[in-house]
C-alpha positions as semicolon CSV with decimal commas, in nm:
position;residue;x (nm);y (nm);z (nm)
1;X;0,885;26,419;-18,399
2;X;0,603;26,211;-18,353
3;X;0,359;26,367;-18,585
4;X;0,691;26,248;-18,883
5;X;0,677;25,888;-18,734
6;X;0,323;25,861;-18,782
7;X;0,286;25,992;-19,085
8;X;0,592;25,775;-19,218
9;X;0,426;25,466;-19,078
10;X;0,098;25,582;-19,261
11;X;0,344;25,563;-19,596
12;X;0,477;25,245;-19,556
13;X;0,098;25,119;-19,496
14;X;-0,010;25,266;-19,806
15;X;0,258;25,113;-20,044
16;X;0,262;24,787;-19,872
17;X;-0,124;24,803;-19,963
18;X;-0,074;24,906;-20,337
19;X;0,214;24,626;-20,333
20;X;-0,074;24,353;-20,240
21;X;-0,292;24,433;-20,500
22;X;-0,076;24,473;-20,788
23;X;-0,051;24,112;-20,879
24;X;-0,439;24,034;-20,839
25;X;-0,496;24,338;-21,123
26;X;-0,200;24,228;-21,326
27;X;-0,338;23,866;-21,292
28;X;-0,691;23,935;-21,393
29;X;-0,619;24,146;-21,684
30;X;-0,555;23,877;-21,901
31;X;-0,835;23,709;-21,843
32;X;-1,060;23,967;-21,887
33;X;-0,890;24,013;-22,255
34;X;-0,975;23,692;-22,349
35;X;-1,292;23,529;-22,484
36;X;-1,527;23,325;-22,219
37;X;-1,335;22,937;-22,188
38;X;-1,661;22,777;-22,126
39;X;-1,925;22,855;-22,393
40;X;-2,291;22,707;-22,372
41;X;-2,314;22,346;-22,469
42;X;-2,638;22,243;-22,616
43;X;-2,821;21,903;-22,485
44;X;-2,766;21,596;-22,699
45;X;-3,033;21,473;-22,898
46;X;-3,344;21,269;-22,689
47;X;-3,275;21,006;-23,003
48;X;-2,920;20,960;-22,886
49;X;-3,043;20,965;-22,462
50;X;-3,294;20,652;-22,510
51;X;-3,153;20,359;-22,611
52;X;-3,372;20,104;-22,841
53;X;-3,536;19,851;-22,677
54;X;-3,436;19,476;-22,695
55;X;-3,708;19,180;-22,678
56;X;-3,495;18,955;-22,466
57;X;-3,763;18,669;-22,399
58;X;-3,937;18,659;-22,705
59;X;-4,237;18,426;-22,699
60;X;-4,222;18,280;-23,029
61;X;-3,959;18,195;-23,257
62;X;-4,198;18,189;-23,551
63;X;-4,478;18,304;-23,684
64;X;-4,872;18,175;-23,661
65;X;-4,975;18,149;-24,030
66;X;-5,163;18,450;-24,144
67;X;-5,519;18,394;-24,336
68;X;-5,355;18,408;-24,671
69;X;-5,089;18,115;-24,574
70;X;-5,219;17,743;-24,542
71;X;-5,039;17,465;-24,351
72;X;-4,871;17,282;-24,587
73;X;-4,551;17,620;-24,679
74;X;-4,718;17,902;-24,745
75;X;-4,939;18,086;-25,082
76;X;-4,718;17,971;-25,350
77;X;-4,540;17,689;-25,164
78;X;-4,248;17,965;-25,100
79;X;-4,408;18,082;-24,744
80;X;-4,279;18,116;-24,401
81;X;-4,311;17,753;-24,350
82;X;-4,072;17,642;-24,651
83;X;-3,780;17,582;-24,435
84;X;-3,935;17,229;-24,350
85;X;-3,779;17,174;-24,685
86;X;-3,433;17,256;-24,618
87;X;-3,343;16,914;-24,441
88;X;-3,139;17,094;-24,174
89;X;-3,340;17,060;-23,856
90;X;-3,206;16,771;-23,757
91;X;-3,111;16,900;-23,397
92;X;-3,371;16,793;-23,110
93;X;-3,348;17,163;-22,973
94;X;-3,404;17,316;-23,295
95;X;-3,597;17,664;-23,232
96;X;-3,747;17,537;-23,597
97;X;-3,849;17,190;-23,549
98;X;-4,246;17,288;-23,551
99;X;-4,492;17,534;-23,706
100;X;-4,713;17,581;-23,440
101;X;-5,012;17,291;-23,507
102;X;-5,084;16,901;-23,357
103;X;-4,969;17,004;-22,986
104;X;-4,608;17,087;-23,047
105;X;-4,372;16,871;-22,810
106;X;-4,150;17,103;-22,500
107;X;-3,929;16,913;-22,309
108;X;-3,907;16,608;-22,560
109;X;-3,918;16,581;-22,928
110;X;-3,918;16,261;-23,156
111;X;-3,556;16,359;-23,292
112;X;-3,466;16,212;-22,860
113;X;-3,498;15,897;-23,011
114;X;-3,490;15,877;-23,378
115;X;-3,481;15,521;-23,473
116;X;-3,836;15,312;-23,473
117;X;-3,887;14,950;-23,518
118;X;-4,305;14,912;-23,602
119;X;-4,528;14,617;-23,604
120;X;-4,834;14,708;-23,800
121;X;-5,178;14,531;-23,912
122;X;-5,477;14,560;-24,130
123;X;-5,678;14,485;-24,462
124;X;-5,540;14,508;-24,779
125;X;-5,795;14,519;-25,136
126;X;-5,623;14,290;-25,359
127;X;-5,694;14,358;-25,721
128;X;-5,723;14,061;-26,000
129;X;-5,429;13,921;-26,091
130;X;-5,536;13,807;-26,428
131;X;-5,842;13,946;-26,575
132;X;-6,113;13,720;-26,626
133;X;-5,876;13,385;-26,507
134;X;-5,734;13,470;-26,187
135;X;-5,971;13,716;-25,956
136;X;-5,830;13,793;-25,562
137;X;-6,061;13,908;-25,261
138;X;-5,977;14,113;-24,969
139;X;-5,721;13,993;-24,731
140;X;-5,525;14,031;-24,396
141;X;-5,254;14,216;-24,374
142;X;-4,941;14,280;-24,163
143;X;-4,579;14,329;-24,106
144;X;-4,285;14,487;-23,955
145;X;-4,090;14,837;-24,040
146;X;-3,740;14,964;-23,916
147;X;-3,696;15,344;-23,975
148;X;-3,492;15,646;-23,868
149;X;-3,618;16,045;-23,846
150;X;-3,328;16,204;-23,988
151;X;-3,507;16,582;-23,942
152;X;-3,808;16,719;-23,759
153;X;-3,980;16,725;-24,081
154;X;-3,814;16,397;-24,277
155;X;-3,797;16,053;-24,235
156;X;-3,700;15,715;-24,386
157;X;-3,802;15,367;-24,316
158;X;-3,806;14,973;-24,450
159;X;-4,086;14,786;-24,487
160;X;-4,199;14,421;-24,506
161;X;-4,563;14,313;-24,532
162;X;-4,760;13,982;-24,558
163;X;-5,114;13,900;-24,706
164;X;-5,295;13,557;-24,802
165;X;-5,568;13,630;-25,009
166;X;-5,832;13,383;-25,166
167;X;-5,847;13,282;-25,537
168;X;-6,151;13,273;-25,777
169;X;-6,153;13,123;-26,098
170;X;-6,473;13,270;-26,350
171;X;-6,378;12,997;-26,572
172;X;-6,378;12,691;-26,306
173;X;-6,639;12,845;-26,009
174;X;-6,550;12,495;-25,812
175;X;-6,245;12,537;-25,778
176;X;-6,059;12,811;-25,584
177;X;-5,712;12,836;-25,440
178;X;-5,483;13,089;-25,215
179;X;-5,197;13,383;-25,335
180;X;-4,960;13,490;-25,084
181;X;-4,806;13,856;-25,164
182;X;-4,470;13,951;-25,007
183;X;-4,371;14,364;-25,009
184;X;-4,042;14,464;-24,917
185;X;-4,011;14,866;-25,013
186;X;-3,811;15,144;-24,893
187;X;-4,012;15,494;-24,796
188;X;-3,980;15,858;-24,758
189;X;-4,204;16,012;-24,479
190;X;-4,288;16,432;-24,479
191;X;-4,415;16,570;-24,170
192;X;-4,590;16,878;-24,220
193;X;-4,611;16,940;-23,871
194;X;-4,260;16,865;-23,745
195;X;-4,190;16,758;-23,372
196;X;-4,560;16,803;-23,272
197;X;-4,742;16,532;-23,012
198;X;-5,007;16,446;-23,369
199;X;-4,804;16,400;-23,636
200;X;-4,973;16,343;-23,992
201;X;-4,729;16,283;-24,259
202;X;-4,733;16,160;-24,616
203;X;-4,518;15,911;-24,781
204;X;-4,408;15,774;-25,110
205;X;-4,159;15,483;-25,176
206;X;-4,081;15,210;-25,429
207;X;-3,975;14,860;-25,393
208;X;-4,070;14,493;-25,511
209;X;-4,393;14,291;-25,464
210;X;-4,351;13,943;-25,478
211;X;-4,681;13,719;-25,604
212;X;-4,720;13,340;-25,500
213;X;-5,060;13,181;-25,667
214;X;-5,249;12,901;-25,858
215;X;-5,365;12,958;-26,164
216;X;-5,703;12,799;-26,369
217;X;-5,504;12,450;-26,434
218;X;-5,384;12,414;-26,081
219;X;-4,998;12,514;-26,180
220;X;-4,824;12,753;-25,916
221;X;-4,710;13,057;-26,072
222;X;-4,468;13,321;-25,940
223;X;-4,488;13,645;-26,032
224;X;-4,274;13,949;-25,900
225;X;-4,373;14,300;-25,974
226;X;-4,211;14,681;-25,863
227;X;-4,445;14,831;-25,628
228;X;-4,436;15,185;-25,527
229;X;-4,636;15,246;-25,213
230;X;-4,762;15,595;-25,193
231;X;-5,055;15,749;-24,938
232;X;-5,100;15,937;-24,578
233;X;-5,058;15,829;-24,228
234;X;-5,059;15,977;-23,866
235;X;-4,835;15,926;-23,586
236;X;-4,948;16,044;-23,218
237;X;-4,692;16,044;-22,941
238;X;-4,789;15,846;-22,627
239;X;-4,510;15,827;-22,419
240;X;-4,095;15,892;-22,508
241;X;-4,075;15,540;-22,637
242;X;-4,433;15,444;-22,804
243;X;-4,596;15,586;-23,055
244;X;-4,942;15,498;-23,243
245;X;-4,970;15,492;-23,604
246;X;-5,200;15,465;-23,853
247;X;-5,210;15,450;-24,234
248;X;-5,376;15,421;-24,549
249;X;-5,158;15,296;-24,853
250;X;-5,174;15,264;-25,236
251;X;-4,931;14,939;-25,281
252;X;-4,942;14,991;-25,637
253;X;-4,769;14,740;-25,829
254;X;-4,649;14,694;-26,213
255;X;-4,741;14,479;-26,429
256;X;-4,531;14,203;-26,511
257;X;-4,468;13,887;-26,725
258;X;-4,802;13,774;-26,641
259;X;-4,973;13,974;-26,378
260;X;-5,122;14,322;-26,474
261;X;-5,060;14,651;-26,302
262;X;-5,304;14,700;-25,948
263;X;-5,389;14,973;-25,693
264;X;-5,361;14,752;-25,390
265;X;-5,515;14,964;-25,150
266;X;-5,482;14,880;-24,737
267;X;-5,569;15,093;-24,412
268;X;-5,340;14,984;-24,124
269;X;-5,301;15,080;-23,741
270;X;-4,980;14,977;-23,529
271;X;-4,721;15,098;-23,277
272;X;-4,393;15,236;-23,294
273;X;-4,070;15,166;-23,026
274;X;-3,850;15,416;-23,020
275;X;-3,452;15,408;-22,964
276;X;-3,127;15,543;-23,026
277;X;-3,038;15,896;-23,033
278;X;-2,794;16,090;-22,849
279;X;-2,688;16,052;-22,472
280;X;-2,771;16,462;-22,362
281;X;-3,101;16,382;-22,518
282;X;-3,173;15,996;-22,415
283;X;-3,321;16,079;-22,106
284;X;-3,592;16,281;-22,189
């Protein structure tokens, strides 16, 4: 009797065993069936892994002119610098407003204060009047200008100028007399340079030259001519307000009624006061 108990408890061990692992076979069968799920994935390309570097501070945001380029736009006037022609840097923060020569300006610039009212002084070379009756001699010169920087690299401006000059007369040597010359001409300035602390520019203009004199009878005479002023100056910036100037000037005139044509030639120094401009900028 107890030999059948044990050996039916030995059954029921056995199949409850074989009942157990039935589902783990059953289970794994499929999966050993099937293809792998996971295959081998290749590494992506070391292009793709490192990223490009960015210049995020870069220290210019031009370039220095190469030994082929010269400073007034480049080898056929088409260079890196040609920009300065584009009359579009009118901003005082411009990244543009300089090329890099005359001690470019940080922390200021001349476009702060556009506007510049100029006294100015000098000699001017006045040429005969009328050959071989009316002869002039050298002569002091001065006058005022109002102008405005519309660009880093442009400029416009009004000028009025004074001289007295002293009359010789070939055909009366005792007797000699005065002229008085009035010039009132509108100008064009280019700077090169742009917003730089030296600032050398050239300008051309055209406007009227008025003539007061005495000719070889004694009678006054009044002659008014078109001048067109053309030459080369430089500015240099001494403080946010002031500025030193000098120039040297063809005051060519035309010949009129009675006056011939003349190269009137003068060298100048003044100052500039500077003004205006927008209130972000004023201040500095």
């Amino acid at each position: 009797m107890g030999r059948k108990l044990s050996h039916g408890f030995s059954m029921l061990l056995t199949l409850g065993v074989m009942a157990c692992g039935a589902p783990l076979v059953i289970a794994q069968e499929p999966l050993s069936a099937q293809a792998p799920i996971l295959e081998e994935i290749e590494p992506l390309p070391k292009s793709i892994l490192e990223a490009e570097t960015i210049d995020v501070d870069p220290k210019r945001t031009y370039e220095e002119p190469g030994t082929t380029e010269n400073w007034f736009g480049g080898k056929h006037g088409h260079g890196q610098f040609a920009h300065r022609f584009d009359l579009v840097h009118s901003h005082p923060d411009d990244p543009s407003r300089h090329i890099g020569f005359g001690q470019p300006l940080t922390g200021m610039s001349w476009r702060n204060r556009p506007i510049h009212a100029d006294v100015f002084a000098g000699a001017i070379m006045l040429q005969n009047l009328v050959p071989g009756e009316v002869e002039q001699e050298g002569s002091f010169f001065d006058g005022v200008r109002l102008g405005y920087d519309f660009d880093h690299y442009w400029g416009a401006e009004v000028r009025l100028g004074f001289a007295e000059g002293r009359l010789t007369y070939p055909t009366n040597a005792s007797f000699s007399g005065k002229s008085q010359l009035i010039i009132l001409d509108y100008n064009v300035q280019f700077y090169p340079w742009g917003d730089a602390a030296w600032r050398p520019y050239a300008t051309l203009g055209l406007g009227a030259a008025m003539f007061q004199y005495e000719d070889a009878l004694g009678r006054d005479r009044g002659q008014a001519q078109v001048s067109m002023p053309f030459g080369l100056g430089l500015k240099y910036f001494v403080h946010k307000r002031l500025a030193l100037r000098f120039e040297l000037l063809d005051n060519m005139t035309l010949g009129g009624t009675d006056a011939m044509s003349a190269s009137n030639f003068s060298v100048t120094g003044g100052f500039e006061y500077r003004f205006g401009g927008s209130a972000p900028g004023y201040y500095r």
